mmCIF file of C-alpha atoms and ligand atoms in Angstrom:
data_model
loop_
_atom_site.group_PDB
_atom_site.id
_atom_site.type_symbol
_atom_site.label_atom_id
_atom_site.label_comp_id
_atom_site.label_asym_id
_atom_site.label_seq_id
_atom_site.Cartn_x
_atom_site.Cartn_y
_atom_site.Cartn_z
ATOM 1 C CA MET A 12 0.386 -0.814 0.209
ATOM 2 C CA GLU A 13 1.012 3.594 -0.389
ATOM 3 C CA THR A 14 2.570 5.939 2.360
ATOM 4 C CA ILE A 15 0.096 9.077 2.167
ATOM 5 C CA ARG A 16 1.284 11.978 2.142
ATOM 6 C CA LEU A 17 0.282 14.542 4.904
ATOM 7 C CA ILE A 18 0.386 18.648 4.504
ATOM 8 C CA GLU A 19 -0.932 20.697 6.800
ATOM 9 C CA VAL A 20 -2.067 24.110 6.401
ATOM 10 C CA LYS A 21 -0.722 27.389 8.940
ATOM 11 C CA LYS A 22 -3.398 30.209 7.905
ATOM 12 C CA GLU A 23 -1.231 33.044 6.354
ATOM 13 C CA ILE A 24 -0.768 30.554 3.352
ATOM 14 C CA PHE A 25 -4.332 31.263 1.964
ATOM 15 C CA SER A 26 -3.967 33.815 0.177
ATOM 16 C CA ASP A 27 -3.555 35.058 -3.552
ATOM 17 C CA ASN A 28 -6.216 32.630 -3.900
ATOM 18 C CA ASN A 29 -7.124 33.991 -7.643
ATOM 19 C CA ASN A 30 -3.932 34.088 -9.870
ATOM 20 C CA CYS A 31 -3.337 30.625 -8.280
ATOM 21 C CA ALA A 32 -6.610 29.588 -9.376
ATOM 22 C CA GLN A 33 -5.456 30.285 -12.421
ATOM 23 C CA ASN A 34 -1.992 28.564 -13.075
ATOM 24 C CA ILE A 35 -3.726 25.212 -11.380
ATOM 25 C CA ARG A 36 -6.238 25.164 -14.328
ATOM 26 C CA ALA A 37 -3.813 26.393 -16.816
ATOM 27 C CA ASP A 38 -1.430 24.111 -16.395
ATOM 28 C CA LEU A 39 -4.090 20.902 -15.632
ATOM 29 C CA LYS A 40 -5.231 22.124 -19.374
ATOM 30 C CA LYS A 41 -1.807 21.919 -20.307
ATOM 31 C CA LYS A 42 -1.449 18.642 -18.929
ATOM 32 C CA ASN A 43 -5.143 17.269 -19.550
ATOM 33 C CA VAL A 44 -5.750 16.272 -15.539
ATOM 34 C CA SER A 45 -8.502 16.876 -15.418
ATOM 35 C CA LEU A 46 -9.970 18.521 -11.420
ATOM 36 C CA VAL A 47 -12.759 17.666 -9.777
ATOM 37 C CA ASN A 48 -13.884 19.979 -6.523
ATOM 38 C CA ILE A 49 -16.624 17.761 -4.699
ATOM 39 C CA MET A 50 -18.366 19.803 -2.113
ATOM 40 C CA ALA A 51 -20.766 18.873 0.774
ATOM 41 C CA SER A 52 -22.195 18.203 4.672
ATOM 42 C CA PRO A 53 -20.098 16.784 6.714
ATOM 43 C CA GLY A 54 -21.039 12.245 6.747
ATOM 44 C CA SER A 55 -23.810 13.577 3.624
ATOM 45 C CA GLY A 56 -21.073 10.931 1.512
ATOM 46 C CA LYS A 57 -18.733 12.219 -0.217
ATOM 47 C CA THR A 58 -15.911 9.828 0.243
ATOM 48 C CA SER A 59 -18.934 7.278 -0.426
ATOM 49 C CA THR A 60 -18.962 8.880 -3.746
ATOM 50 C CA ILE A 61 -14.863 8.945 -4.655
ATOM 51 C CA LEU A 62 -14.543 5.868 -3.932
ATOM 52 C CA GLN A 63 -17.235 3.765 -5.929
ATOM 53 C CA THR A 64 -16.289 5.932 -9.133
ATOM 54 C CA ILE A 65 -12.858 5.052 -7.703
ATOM 55 C CA ASP A 66 -14.284 1.838 -8.529
ATOM 56 C CA LYS A 67 -16.293 1.753 -11.988
ATOM 57 C CA LEU A 68 -13.576 3.945 -13.262
ATOM 58 C CA LYS A 69 -10.562 3.264 -12.022
ATOM 59 C CA GLN A 70 -9.554 0.634 -15.295
ATOM 60 C CA GLU A 71 -9.862 2.970 -17.832
ATOM 61 C CA VAL A 72 -9.715 6.632 -15.861
ATOM 62 C CA LYS A 73 -5.902 7.494 -13.578
ATOM 63 C CA ILE A 74 -7.901 8.640 -10.496
ATOM 64 C CA ALA A 75 -5.461 10.167 -7.216
ATOM 65 C CA VAL A 76 -7.576 12.009 -4.218
ATOM 66 C CA ILE A 77 -6.876 15.372 -2.452
ATOM 67 C CA GLU A 78 -8.259 14.829 0.868
ATOM 68 C CA GLY A 79 -9.959 17.987 2.355
ATOM 69 C CA ASP A 80 -9.360 17.448 6.569
ATOM 70 C CA ILE A 81 -9.683 20.490 9.371
ATOM 71 C CA GLU A 82 -7.848 17.030 11.106
ATOM 72 C CA SER A 83 -6.703 12.965 10.906
ATOM 73 C CA LEU A 84 -5.724 10.524 8.027
ATOM 74 C CA VAL A 85 -8.692 8.536 8.259
ATOM 75 C CA ASP A 86 -10.053 9.021 4.666
ATOM 76 C CA SER A 87 -6.849 9.387 3.001
ATOM 77 C CA GLU A 88 -5.937 5.671 4.339
ATOM 78 C CA LYS A 89 -9.942 4.941 2.625
ATOM 79 C CA VAL A 90 -8.451 5.687 -0.656
ATOM 80 C CA THR A 91 -5.392 4.264 -0.296
ATOM 81 C CA ALA A 92 -6.767 1.063 0.774
ATOM 82 C CA ALA A 93 -8.854 1.366 -2.241
ATOM 83 C CA GLY A 94 -5.574 1.105 -4.061
ATOM 84 C CA VAL A 95 -5.633 4.969 -5.358
ATOM 85 C CA LYS A 96 -2.860 7.593 -5.013
ATOM 86 C CA ALA A 97 -4.277 10.186 -0.942
ATOM 87 C CA ILE A 98 -2.332 13.248 -0.054
ATOM 88 C CA GLN A 99 -3.670 14.482 2.665
ATOM 89 C CA ILE A 100 -4.390 18.135 3.930
ATOM 90 C CA ASN A 101 -4.848 19.045 7.647
ATOM 91 C CA THR A 102 -6.218 22.243 7.524
ATOM 92 C CA GLY A 103 -6.104 22.556 11.935
ATOM 93 C CA GLY A 104 -8.945 24.730 12.383
ATOM 94 C CA SER A 105 -10.452 26.284 7.955
ATOM 95 C CA CYS A 106 -13.606 25.761 6.824
ATOM 96 C CA HIS A 107 -12.521 25.278 3.408
ATOM 97 C CA LEU A 108 -9.407 24.203 1.190
ATOM 98 C CA ASP A 109 -8.198 26.721 -1.122
ATOM 99 C CA ALA A 110 -5.898 26.695 -4.419
ATOM 100 C CA VAL A 111 -2.679 27.970 -2.554
ATOM 101 C CA VAL A 112 -3.325 24.925 -0.307
ATOM 102 C CA VAL A 113 -3.911 22.366 -3.513
ATOM 103 C CA GLN A 114 -1.196 23.676 -5.575
ATOM 104 C CA ARG A 115 0.822 22.668 -2.836
ATOM 105 C CA ALA A 116 -0.507 19.427 -2.244
ATOM 106 C CA LEU A 117 -0.788 19.013 -6.540
ATOM 107 C CA ASN A 118 2.686 18.883 -6.198
ATOM 108 C CA ASN A 119 3.468 15.935 -3.891
ATOM 109 C CA LEU A 120 1.576 13.965 -7.641
ATOM 110 C CA ASN A 121 3.506 13.395 -11.272
ATOM 111 C CA LEU A 122 0.470 15.280 -13.272
ATOM 112 C CA GLU A 123 1.552 13.635 -16.694
ATOM 113 C CA GLU A 124 0.443 10.224 -14.700
ATOM 114 C CA TYR A 125 -3.058 11.238 -13.948
ATOM 115 C CA ASP A 126 -6.456 11.684 -15.563
ATOM 116 C CA LEU A 127 -8.248 12.265 -13.319
ATOM 117 C CA ILE A 128 -7.660 14.077 -9.489
ATOM 118 C CA PHE A 129 -10.603 14.275 -7.196
ATOM 119 C CA VAL A 130 -10.918 17.732 -3.800
ATOM 120 C CA GLU A 131 -12.095 16.082 -1.029
ATOM 121 C CA ASN A 132 -13.561 19.578 0.415
ATOM 122 C CA ILE A 133 -13.195 20.676 4.207
ATOM 123 C CA GLY A 134 -17.646 20.147 5.045
ATOM 124 C CA ASN A 135 -19.968 22.491 5.204
ATOM 125 C CA LEU A 136 -21.968 23.868 2.566
ATOM 126 C CA VAL A 137 -19.961 27.932 2.476
ATOM 127 C CA CYS A 138 -16.660 28.670 2.722
ATOM 128 C CA PRO A 139 -16.270 25.924 -0.200
ATOM 129 C CA ALA A 140 -18.631 27.037 -2.540
ATOM 130 C CA GLU A 141 -17.009 31.077 -1.971
ATOM 131 C CA PHE A 142 -13.284 29.514 -2.640
ATOM 132 C CA ASP A 143 -11.576 28.759 -6.623
ATOM 133 C CA ILE A 144 -9.301 26.641 -6.510
ATOM 134 C CA GLY A 145 -8.737 26.499 -10.032
ATOM 135 C CA GLU A 146 -11.349 23.386 -11.067
ATOM 136 C CA ARG A 147 -12.202 21.740 -13.994
ATOM 137 C CA PHE A 148 -15.718 21.282 -12.194
ATOM 138 C CA LYS A 149 -17.538 22.247 -8.740
ATOM 139 C CA VAL A 150 -20.025 19.456 -7.711
ATOM 140 C CA MET A 151 -22.030 19.099 -4.210
ATOM 141 C CA ILE A 152 -23.302 16.481 -2.941
ATOM 142 C CA LEU A 153 -26.746 16.741 -1.087
ATOM 143 C CA SER A 154 -27.702 13.866 0.750
ATOM 144 C CA VAL A 155 -31.689 12.852 1.590
ATOM 145 C CA PRO A 156 -31.029 12.980 5.699
ATOM 146 C CA GLU A 157 -30.535 16.871 4.724
ATOM 147 C CA GLY A 158 -33.461 17.769 3.617
ATOM 148 C CA ASP A 159 -35.132 19.749 0.252
ATOM 149 C CA ASP A 160 -34.886 23.239 2.160
ATOM 150 C CA LYS A 161 -30.587 23.202 2.151
ATOM 151 C CA ILE A 162 -31.830 24.942 -1.011
ATOM 152 C CA LEU A 163 -32.857 27.979 0.266
ATOM 153 C CA LYS A 164 -29.874 27.959 3.040
ATOM 154 C CA TYR A 165 -27.242 27.414 1.440
ATOM 155 C CA PRO A 166 -28.143 29.919 -2.194
ATOM 156 C CA LEU A 167 -24.447 30.140 -3.113
ATOM 157 C CA MET A 168 -23.203 26.249 -2.996
ATOM 158 C CA PHE A 169 -25.784 24.894 -5.101
ATOM 159 C CA SER A 170 -25.220 28.297 -8.342
ATOM 160 C CA VAL A 171 -21.533 28.174 -7.821
ATOM 161 C CA CYS A 172 -22.683 24.174 -8.967
ATOM 162 C CA ASP A 173 -21.779 22.282 -11.986
ATOM 163 C CA VAL A 174 -23.443 18.943 -11.046
ATOM 164 C CA LEU A 175 -25.598 17.692 -7.631
ATOM 165 C CA ILE A 176 -25.697 15.416 -7.076
ATOM 166 C CA ILE A 177 -27.742 13.535 -4.777
ATOM 167 C CA ASN A 178 -26.741 11.199 -2.622
ATOM 168 C CA LYS A 179 -28.535 8.103 0.133
ATOM 169 C CA ILE A 180 -31.162 7.548 -1.877
ATOM 170 C CA ASP A 181 -32.519 4.054 -0.905
ATOM 171 C CA TYR A 182 -33.442 6.946 2.412
ATOM 172 C CA LEU A 183 -36.422 7.536 0.362
ATOM 173 C CA PRO A 184 -39.415 7.927 0.606
ATOM 174 C CA ASP A 185 -38.656 10.375 3.028
ATOM 175 C CA GLU A 186 -40.699 13.082 4.558
ATOM 176 C CA GLY A 187 -38.130 15.777 5.098
ATOM 177 C CA PHE A 188 -37.294 15.499 1.580
ATOM 178 C CA ASP A 189 -39.197 16.154 -2.136
ATOM 179 C CA PRO A 190 -36.687 15.209 -4.763
ATOM 180 C CA ALA A 191 -38.779 16.495 -7.772
ATOM 181 C CA LYS A 192 -39.476 19.584 -5.832
ATOM 182 C CA LEU A 193 -36.125 19.481 -5.388
ATOM 183 C CA ARG A 194 -34.792 19.569 -8.961
ATOM 184 C CA GLU A 195 -36.963 22.822 -9.046
ATOM 185 C CA ARG A 196 -35.530 24.842 -6.950
ATOM 186 C CA VAL A 197 -32.460 24.311 -8.354
ATOM 187 C CA LEU A 198 -32.807 24.095 -12.305
ATOM 188 C CA LYS A 199 -34.405 28.013 -10.617
ATOM 189 C CA LEU A 200 -31.936 28.965 -9.321
ATOM 190 C CA ASN A 201 -29.734 26.622 -11.335
ATOM 191 C CA PRO A 202 -30.964 25.831 -14.876
ATOM 192 C CA ASN A 203 -27.455 24.437 -16.241
ATOM 193 C CA ILE A 204 -26.862 22.187 -13.228
ATOM 194 C CA GLN A 205 -26.081 18.385 -13.177
ATOM 195 C CA ILE A 206 -28.191 16.639 -11.449
ATOM 196 C CA PHE A 207 -27.885 13.179 -10.867
ATOM 197 C CA GLU A 208 -29.583 11.129 -7.909
ATOM 198 C CA ILE A 209 -27.532 8.282 -6.668
ATOM 199 C CA SER A 210 -26.817 5.856 -3.714
ATOM 200 C CA CYS A 211 -23.769 4.785 -2.522
ATOM 201 C CA ARG A 212 -24.963 1.845 -0.976
ATOM 202 C CA THR A 213 -26.752 -0.095 -3.330
ATOM 203 C CA ARG A 214 -25.109 1.092 -5.904
ATOM 204 C CA ALA A 215 -27.958 2.779 -7.325
ATOM 205 C CA GLY A 216 -27.386 5.484 -10.386
ATOM 206 C CA VAL A 217 -23.517 5.214 -9.702
ATOM 207 C CA ASP A 218 -23.634 4.610 -13.516
ATOM 208 C CA ALA A 219 -25.025 7.636 -14.667
ATOM 209 C CA TRP A 220 -22.876 9.674 -12.979
ATOM 210 C CA CYS A 221 -19.695 8.039 -14.254
ATOM 211 C CA ASN A 222 -20.768 7.979 -17.065
ATOM 212 C CA TRP A 223 -21.075 11.607 -17.509
ATOM 213 C CA LEU A 224 -17.601 12.346 -14.931
ATOM 214 C CA LYS A 225 -15.958 10.888 -18.322
ATOM 215 C CA ASP A 226 -17.467 12.109 -21.580
ATOM 216 C CA HIS A 227 -16.928 15.278 -19.892
ATOM 217 C CA ILE A 228 -13.000 14.729 -18.246
ATOM 218 C CA LYS A 229 -12.805 14.022 -22.560
HETATM 219 N N1 GTP B 1 -27.233 4.341 3.742
HETATM 220 C C1 GTP B 1 -26.716 5.147 3.083
HETATM 221 N N2 GTP B 1 -25.341 5.466 3.546
HETATM 222 C C2 GTP B 1 -24.687 6.178 2.970
HETATM 223 C C3 GTP B 1 -24.587 6.062 1.579
HETATM 224 N N3 GTP B 1 -23.364 7.158 1.492
HETATM 225 C C4 GTP B 1 -22.813 7.401 2.253
HETATM 226 N N4 GTP B 1 -23.661 6.394 3.302
HETATM 227 C C5 GTP B 1 -23.605 6.159 4.288
HETATM 228 O O1 GTP B 1 -23.062 7.509 5.443
HETATM 229 C C6 GTP B 1 -21.831 7.118 6.895
HETATM 230 C C7 GTP B 1 -20.429 8.690 6.010
HETATM 231 O O2 GTP B 1 -20.296 9.089 4.709
HETATM 232 P P1 GTP B 1 -18.331 9.677 3.913
HETATM 233 O O3 GTP B 1 -18.151 9.205 2.778
HETATM 234 O O4 GTP B 1 -18.048 9.024 5.035
HETATM 235 O O5 GTP B 1 -19.054 10.987 4.027
HETATM 236 P P2 GTP B 1 -18.274 11.934 3.971
HETATM 237 O O6 GTP B 1 -19.350 13.151 2.897
HETATM 238 O O7 GTP B 1 -16.887 12.067 3.227
HETATM 239 O O8 GTP B 1 -17.829 12.976 5.418
HETATM 240 P P3 GTP B 1 -16.947 13.507 6.307
HETATM 241 O O9 GTP B 1 -15.711 13.398 5.830
HETATM 242 O O10 GTP B 1 -16.795 14.037 7.077
HETATM 243 O O11 GTP B 1 -17.370 14.914 5.801
HETATM 244 C C8 GTP B 1 -21.520 6.477 6.526
HETATM 245 O O12 GTP B 1 -21.523 5.803 7.727
HETATM 246 C C9 GTP B 1 -21.136 5.813 4.952
HETATM 247 O O13 GTP B 1 -21.482 5.032 5.177
HETATM 248 C C10 GTP B 1 -25.591 6.226 0.743
HETATM 249 O O14 GTP B 1 -25.712 6.150 0.040
HETATM 250 N N5 GTP B 1 -26.881 5.784 1.956
HETATM 251 MG MG1 MG B 2 -14.686 12.803 3.946
#
């Protein structure tokens, strides 16, 4: 099993974000690598979705993962156990990743070796939405137990994302979550967003998400 590289963030490096994000985007474009920023609340299924995607695509797509957490190596260990290279960023309290710290993680990867790099952002629906990290796609995950009203409380996150994954559909039907109502509200706010309904538990819907991703990172 590969060892996990750990990057601990000191507060002063969170600066000069937009220039750095543009440099990342240009560099990765040149190298044909797609960076995908996964954002969601704690426990909504970010790591589970990444692991299901790895399982489905790893024969055809060369994948690495940058894991952002306040502390711990827990998610990196899961990714590494799935046979994929992981870089762990521990922010020590900061509630989002920025481009400067993502660049530091990318410096630890041989980019020529990869087609797709996931960034699992810090779990919350607020700050990660405000930071460009040089990604090609912003993907948010909302899970059924969180409720369909989250779009009313955190509209920025829903409006900046290219993809919404509704996870844990194995909990449906649920009186706090009406997928049709959510879809209608999301499309009103962000008409171009792609929406997938999945369950990482049953694997329902995972193939449709993976097929979209595979087609869009070419
Ligand atoms: N029932 C059900 N449980 C799920 C599903 N996806 C994930 N889980 C469970 O939800 C819990 C959290 O999943 P994670 O993938 O760790 O969530 P996360 O968003 O990465 O969590 P943090 O990194 O801690 O923010 C775990 O116990 C998963 O097994 C799903 O589709 N259905
Ligand atoms: Mg996780």
